[in-house]
Amino acid sequence: MSSSILVTGGAGYIGSHIVLQLLLGGYKAVVVDNLDNSSEIALKRVKDLAAENGPNLTFNKIDLRDKPALEKLFASEKFDAVIHFAGLKAVGESVEKPLMYYNNNLIGTITLLEVMAAHGCKKLVFSSSATVYGWPKVVPCTEESPVSAMNPYGRTKLFIEEICRDLHLSDSSWKIILLRYFNPVGSHPSGYLGEDPRGIPNNLMPFVQQVAVGRRPALTVFGTDYGTKDGTGVRDFIHVVDLADGYIAALNKLSDPSVGCEVYNLGTGKGTSVLEMVAAFEKASGKKIPLVKASRRPGDAEILYGSTEKAERELNWKAKYGIEEMCRDQWNWASKNPYGYDSTN
Ligand code: NAD
Ligand code: WQD
C-alpha cells in the first residue's frame, strides 16, 4: 500500500508543487488548507498533471487551529508523515499584525503536533526559512550559523524550530526535519502551477512577473547602495521544483533510524543580485522591466545565500536548475495565467 502523507498548506505556492511530486512519486496526498492565501483551482490542476495518480489526492478545507476537525481527520485515516507548510508568510504584515502571525503560525503548529502525537504519527517535515539567519555576518550560511529573527514572521519560524527540538527531546520517537530554504521562485514547467499572491506582491519575482504582464508599471528596486557587485541585494534563488524534490528527499530521510530532529538548508549555494535576476527574466520573457530606484527596504539583509553541503551529503539532494530555468518557467506560468488562477475563473 502506498504511503499516505498529510500536507498542511498544500494548496499554496510551494505546497501545490510538492503535492504534485508526491503523487507522481506514488504517494497518497491528503491536503489540509483553509484557502486563506490559495485557490482550490491549484489542486484541481495538480490532479490533472498527476494523470492516473490524480485520484490519490484528497482535499480538506480545514483551519489547522480547528482541533476537532483535525482530530476527525486523523481518526479517519492513518498518516505515515506530515509535511507542514500552512502558515502566514508576509514579513511586513507580520510587523503590523504580530498577534495574527503568532496566533496562526504557532497555535496552528502546536495544534497539529498535539493531534499527531495523540494519533501516534510522529514524522514531520517542517517548512522553516532562511529568514532565521537574519542579516548574516558570514555567507554562505551553514546550519550552524547564528540565528536571529528580524520580524514576527521570522520569530514564528525560530519558535517552531525550538518547539520541535523540545518535542524530540521529550520523546525520541519523533523524527523531525526542519528545512530552511532560501528564495523559492519559478513554476512547474507545464505553466499550470505557480505563485499567485493576493494583493500587491511582497516578493521580487511575483512583482516582476506582474510588471511583465502589464499589471504594474515598474519594479521598485529596494536599495542600490549595498556592498554587492551592482549595489542591489543578493539572494539564493531556488527553483520550486528543486525544492519539491528536496522535500521528497527529506521525507525519505525520515525512515533513517539515525534521524532525530535535524535541520537542512535547501538552496543553490549561489548568490544572485536583484538586477541579475531582472536581467535573466527580461531575457527569458523578451519583456522590458522598467525600474524605479528606491531606498533599502527595512529589515532586508544585504547578502543571503546558503551552503547546501549538508543536504547534498545526507539527503543526497542537489538543486538542478539555474536562474535561466527559474525565469523561463516563471514566465511560462505568468504568460499563461496573467491574473493567476483567477484567469480561468
Ligand atoms: P502560501 O501562502 O502560498 O501557502 C501557505 C498555505 O497555508 C496557503 O495555502 C494558506 O491558505 C494556508 N494556511 C495558512 N494558514 C493556515 C491555517 N491556519 N490553516 C490551514 N491552512 C493555512 O505560501 P508558500 O510560499 O507556499 O509557503 C509555504 C510555507 O513555506 C510557509 O510556511 C512559508 O512560511 C514557508 N516558506 C516560504 C518561503 C517563500 O518565499 N515562499 C520561503 C521560506 C519558507
Ligand atoms: C529579494 C530581494 C528585496 C521586492 C522573503 C522573506 C523570507 C523568505 C523569502 C519566507 C531583496 C528586493 C523585492 C521588490 C525589490 N520567505 N526586492 N523590489 O526578502 O529575501 O525574503 O522571501 O520565509 O522570509 O523575507 O525576498 O523576494 O522579498 O526580496 O527590490 O518589489 O529583492 O529588497 O533584496 P527576501 P524578496
Coordinates of C-alpha atoms in Angstrom, one line a residue, residues 16-336:
S16 CA 0.9 22.5 -4.6
H17 CA 4.2 21.7 -6.2
I18 CA 5.2 19.2 -3.5
V19 CA 1.8 17.6 -3.7
L20 CA 2.3 17.0 -7.4
Q21 CA 5.8 15.5 -6.8
L22 CA 4.3 13.2 -4.1
L23 CA 1.5 12.0 -6.4
L24 CA 4.0 11.4 -9.3
G25 CA 6.2 9.5 -6.8
G26 CA 3.4 7.1 -6.0
Y27 CA 2.4 8.6 -2.6
K28 CA -1.1 9.4 -1.4
A29 CA -1.5 13.0 -0.5
V30 CA -4.1 14.4 1.8
V31 CA -4.2 18.2 1.8
V32 CA -5.4 20.4 4.7
D33 CA -5.7 24.1 3.9
N34 CA -8.1 26.9 4.9
L35 CA -7.5 28.6 1.4
D36 CA -6.7 31.9 3.1
N37 CA -3.9 32.5 0.6
S38 CA -4.6 30.0 -2.1
S39 CA -7.1 28.6 -4.6
E40 CA -8.6 25.2 -4.9
I41 CA -8.0 25.5 -8.6
A42 CA -4.4 24.8 -7.9
L43 CA -5.3 21.4 -6.5
K44 CA -7.6 20.6 -9.5
R45 CA -4.6 21.3 -11.8
V46 CA -2.3 19.2 -9.6
K47 CA -4.8 16.3 -10.1
D48 CA -4.8 16.8 -13.9
L49 CA -1.0 17.0 -14.0
A50 CA -0.7 13.8 -12.0
A51 CA -2.9 12.0 -14.6
E52 CA -3.6 8.4 -13.4
N53 CA -2.3 9.3 -10.0
G54 CA -4.6 12.2 -9.6
P55 CA -7.2 10.3 -7.6
N56 CA -4.6 9.8 -4.9
L57 CA -5.2 13.4 -3.8
T58 CA -7.8 14.4 -1.4
F59 CA -8.5 17.9 0.0
N60 CA -10.0 19.0 3.3
K61 CA -10.8 22.7 3.9
I62 CA -9.7 22.9 7.5
D63 CA -8.0 25.6 9.5
L64 CA -5.2 24.0 11.5
R65 CA -6.3 25.6 14.6
D66 CA -9.7 23.8 14.4
K67 CA -8.6 20.9 16.6
P68 CA -11.9 18.9 16.5
A69 CA -11.8 18.9 12.6
L70 CA -8.1 17.8 12.7
E71 CA -8.9 15.1 15.2
K72 CA -11.7 13.8 13.0
L73 CA -9.3 13.7 10.0
F74 CA -6.6 11.8 11.9
A75 CA -9.2 9.4 13.3
S76 CA -10.5 8.6 9.8
E77 CA -7.1 7.9 8.2
K78 CA -3.6 6.9 9.2
F79 CA -0.8 9.1 8.0
D80 CA 2.8 8.0 7.6
A81 CA 4.2 11.5 7.8
V82 CA 3.2 15.2 7.8
I83 CA 4.7 17.9 5.6
H84 CA 3.8 21.2 7.3
F85 CA 3.5 24.4 5.1
A86 CA 0.4 26.0 6.5
G87 CA 1.2 29.5 7.8
L88 CA 1.2 33.2 7.1
K89 CA 4.3 34.4 5.4
A90 CA 4.2 38.1 4.6
V91 CA 7.1 39.8 6.6
G92 CA 5.6 43.4 6.5
E93 CA 2.2 42.2 7.5
S94 CA 3.7 40.3 10.4
V95 CA 5.2 43.6 11.7
E96 CA 1.8 45.3 11.6
K97 CA -0.2 42.3 12.9
P98 CA 2.1 40.3 15.2
L99 CA -0.7 38.7 17.1
M100 CA -2.3 37.4 14.0
Y101 CA 1.0 35.8 13.0
Y102 CA 1.7 34.3 16.4
N103 CA -1.9 33.0 16.6
N104 CA -1.9 31.4 13.2
N105 CA 1.6 30.1 12.9
L106 CA 2.2 29.0 16.5
I107 CA -1.2 27.8 17.5
G108 CA -1.7 26.1 14.1
T109 CA 1.6 24.2 14.6
I110 CA 1.0 23.3 18.2
T111 CA -2.5 22.0 17.4
L112 CA -1.1 19.9 14.6
L113 CA 1.7 18.5 16.8
E114 CA -0.8 17.6 19.6
V115 CA -3.1 15.8 17.2
M116 CA -0.2 14.0 15.6
A117 CA 1.1 12.9 19.0
A118 CA -2.4 11.7 20.1
H119 CA -2.6 9.5 16.9
G120 CA 0.9 8.2 17.0
C121 CA 2.0 10.0 13.9
K122 CA 5.5 11.3 14.8
K123 CA 7.2 12.0 11.5
L124 CA 7.3 15.6 10.4
V125 CA 8.9 17.8 7.7
F126 CA 8.6 21.5 8.7
S127 CA 9.0 24.5 6.3
S128 CA 11.3 26.7 8.2
S129 CA 13.1 29.5 6.3
A130 CA 16.4 31.1 5.6
T131 CA 14.9 34.2 7.3
V132 CA 16.2 32.6 10.6
Y133 CA 19.7 33.7 9.5
G134 CA 18.7 37.4 9.8
W135 CA 21.5 39.6 8.4
P136 CA 24.4 37.1 8.4
K137 CA 27.9 38.3 9.1
V138 CA 29.3 35.4 7.1
V139 CA 28.0 33.7 3.9
P140 CA 27.3 31.1 2.9
C141 CA 25.1 30.3 5.9
T142 CA 25.5 26.8 7.2
E143 CA 23.1 25.1 9.5
E144 CA 25.4 26.0 12.4
S145 CA 25.4 29.8 11.6
P146 CA 23.9 32.0 14.3
V147 CA 20.2 32.5 14.0
S148 CA 18.2 35.7 14.8
A149 CA 14.8 36.9 13.7
M150 CA 14.3 40.4 12.2
N151 CA 10.4 40.3 12.4
P152 CA 7.5 38.4 14.0
Y153 CA 7.2 36.1 10.9
G154 CA 10.8 35.1 11.3
R155 CA 10.3 34.6 15.1
T156 CA 7.5 32.2 14.4
K157 CA 9.9 30.1 12.4
L158 CA 12.5 30.2 15.2
F159 CA 10.0 29.4 17.9
I160 CA 8.6 26.5 15.9
E161 CA 12.1 25.1 15.4
E162 CA 12.6 25.2 19.2
I163 CA 9.2 23.6 19.8
C164 CA 10.2 20.7 17.5
R165 CA 13.6 20.3 19.3
D166 CA 11.9 20.2 22.7
L167 CA 9.4 17.7 21.4
H168 CA 12.1 15.4 20.2
L169 CA 14.0 15.8 23.5
S170 CA 10.9 14.8 25.4
D171 CA 10.1 11.8 23.1
S172 CA 12.9 10.4 20.9
S173 CA 10.4 8.5 18.8
W174 CA 9.6 11.8 17.0
K175 CA 11.5 12.2 13.6
I176 CA 11.6 15.8 12.5
I177 CA 13.3 17.5 9.7
L178 CA 13.4 21.3 9.6
L179 CA 14.0 22.7 6.1
R180 CA 15.5 26.2 6.0
Y181 CA 15.0 27.2 2.4
F182 CA 16.1 30.3 0.7
N183 CA 14.1 32.2 -2.1
P184 CA 11.8 29.8 -4.0
V185 CA 10.9 31.1 -7.4
G186 CA 9.7 29.7 -10.8
S187 CA 6.9 27.4 -11.5
H188 CA 6.1 23.9 -12.7
P189 CA 7.4 23.7 -16.3
S190 CA 3.9 23.0 -17.6
G191 CA 2.9 26.6 -16.7
Y192 CA -0.2 25.3 -14.9
L193 CA 1.0 25.8 -11.4
G194 CA 2.7 28.9 -10.0
E195 CA 2.7 31.6 -7.4
D196 CA -0.5 33.7 -7.2
P197 CA -0.2 36.1 -4.3
R198 CA -3.2 38.1 -3.0
G199 CA -2.8 41.9 -3.3
I200 CA 0.4 43.7 -4.0
P201 CA 3.3 41.1 -4.2
N202 CA 5.9 41.5 -1.4
N203 CA 8.5 39.3 -3.1
L204 CA 10.7 40.1 -6.0
M205 CA 9.7 37.6 -8.7
P206 CA 5.9 37.8 -8.4
F207 CA 6.2 41.6 -8.7
V208 CA 8.5 41.3 -11.7
Q209 CA 6.0 38.9 -13.3
Q210 CA 3.1 41.4 -12.8
V211 CA 5.1 44.2 -14.4
A212 CA 5.9 41.9 -17.4
V213 CA 2.2 41.2 -18.0
G214 CA 1.2 44.8 -17.6
R215 CA -0.5 44.7 -14.2
R216 CA 2.1 47.1 -12.7
P217 CA 4.1 49.9 -14.4
A218 CA 7.5 49.3 -12.9
L219 CA 9.6 47.4 -10.3
T220 CA 10.8 49.4 -7.4
V221 CA 14.3 48.2 -6.6
F222 CA 14.8 48.5 -2.8
G223 CA 18.4 49.5 -2.2
T224 CA 21.1 50.2 -4.8
D225 CA 23.9 51.1 -2.4
Y226 CA 24.6 47.7 -0.8
G227 CA 28.2 46.5 -0.8
T228 CA 27.5 44.0 -3.6
K229 CA 28.6 43.6 -7.2
D230 CA 25.9 46.0 -8.5
G231 CA 24.7 47.6 -5.3
T232 CA 21.5 45.6 -5.1
G233 CA 20.6 42.8 -2.6
V234 CA 21.9 39.3 -3.2
R235 CA 19.8 36.2 -2.6
D236 CA 19.9 32.4 -3.1
F237 CA 17.0 31.8 -5.6
I238 CA 15.9 28.2 -5.8
H239 CA 13.6 26.7 -8.4
V240 CA 10.3 25.5 -6.7
V241 CA 10.6 22.1 -8.5
D242 CA 14.1 21.6 -7.0
L243 CA 12.6 22.5 -3.6
A244 CA 9.8 19.9 -4.2
D245 CA 12.5 17.3 -4.8
G246 CA 14.3 18.4 -1.6
Y247 CA 11.1 17.7 0.3
I248 CA 10.8 14.2 -1.1
A249 CA 14.4 13.6 -0.2
A250 CA 13.7 14.8 3.4
L251 CA 10.6 12.6 3.6
N252 CA 12.7 9.6 2.6
K253 CA 15.3 10.5 5.2
L254 CA 12.6 10.3 8.0
S255 CA 12.9 6.5 7.6
D256 CA 16.5 6.6 8.6
P257 CA 16.7 5.3 12.2
S258 CA 19.5 7.8 12.9
V259 CA 17.3 10.9 12.4
G260 CA 16.2 12.8 15.4
C261 CA 15.4 16.4 14.9
E262 CA 17.6 17.7 12.0
V263 CA 17.9 20.9 10.1
Y264 CA 18.9 21.3 6.5
N265 CA 19.4 24.2 4.2
L266 CA 17.8 24.0 0.7
G267 CA 19.2 26.4 -1.8
T268 CA 21.6 26.5 -4.7
G269 CA 24.6 27.8 -2.8
K270 CA 24.8 30.7 -5.3
G271 CA 24.1 34.4 -4.7
T272 CA 22.3 36.3 -7.5
S273 CA 21.6 40.1 -7.3
V274 CA 18.2 41.7 -7.8
L275 CA 19.5 43.3 -11.1
E276 CA 20.9 40.0 -12.3
M277 CA 17.6 38.3 -11.7
V278 CA 15.7 41.1 -13.5
A279 CA 18.1 40.8 -16.5
A280 CA 17.6 37.0 -16.6
F281 CA 13.8 37.5 -16.5
E282 CA 13.9 40.1 -19.3
K283 CA 15.9 37.6 -21.4
A284 CA 13.5 34.8 -20.8
S285 CA 10.4 36.8 -21.4
G286 CA 11.5 39.3 -24.0
K287 CA 9.8 42.0 -21.9
K288 CA 11.5 45.1 -20.6
I289 CA 11.0 45.6 -16.9
P290 CA 11.1 49.4 -16.1
L291 CA 12.9 50.1 -12.8
V292 CA 12.5 52.7 -10.2
K293 CA 15.4 53.0 -7.7
A294 CA 14.4 53.4 -4.1
S295 CA 16.0 53.2 -0.7
R296 CA 16.6 50.0 1.2
R297 CA 13.6 48.1 2.5
P298 CA 13.7 48.0 6.3
G299 CA 14.7 44.6 7.6
D300 CA 16.3 43.4 4.4
A301 CA 19.7 41.6 4.6
E302 CA 22.4 42.6 2.2
I303 CA 23.6 39.2 1.1
L304 CA 21.9 35.9 1.9
Y305 CA 22.9 32.6 0.4
G306 CA 23.4 29.2 1.9
S307 CA 25.7 26.2 2.0
T308 CA 23.9 23.1 0.8
E309 CA 26.7 20.7 1.6
K310 CA 24.8 19.0 4.4
A311 CA 21.7 18.4 2.2
E312 CA 23.9 17.1 -0.6
R313 CA 25.7 14.7 1.8
E314 CA 22.9 13.5 4.0
L315 CA 19.8 13.9 1.8
N316 CA 21.5 13.1 -1.4
W317 CA 19.8 16.1 -2.9
K318 CA 21.2 19.0 -5.0
A319 CA 19.4 21.7 -6.9
K320 CA 19.5 21.1 -10.7
Y321 CA 18.2 24.4 -12.1
G322 CA 19.7 27.8 -12.5
I323 CA 18.2 31.3 -12.8
E324 CA 17.6 30.8 -16.6
E325 CA 15.2 27.9 -16.0
M326 CA 13.6 29.7 -13.0
C327 CA 12.8 32.7 -15.1
R328 CA 11.8 30.6 -18.1
D329 CA 9.3 28.7 -16.1
Q330 CA 8.1 31.8 -14.1
W331 CA 7.4 33.5 -17.5
N332 CA 5.6 30.4 -18.8
W333 CA 3.3 30.5 -15.8
A334 CA 2.8 34.3 -16.0
S335 CA 2.1 34.4 -19.7
K336 CA -0.4 31.6 -19.5

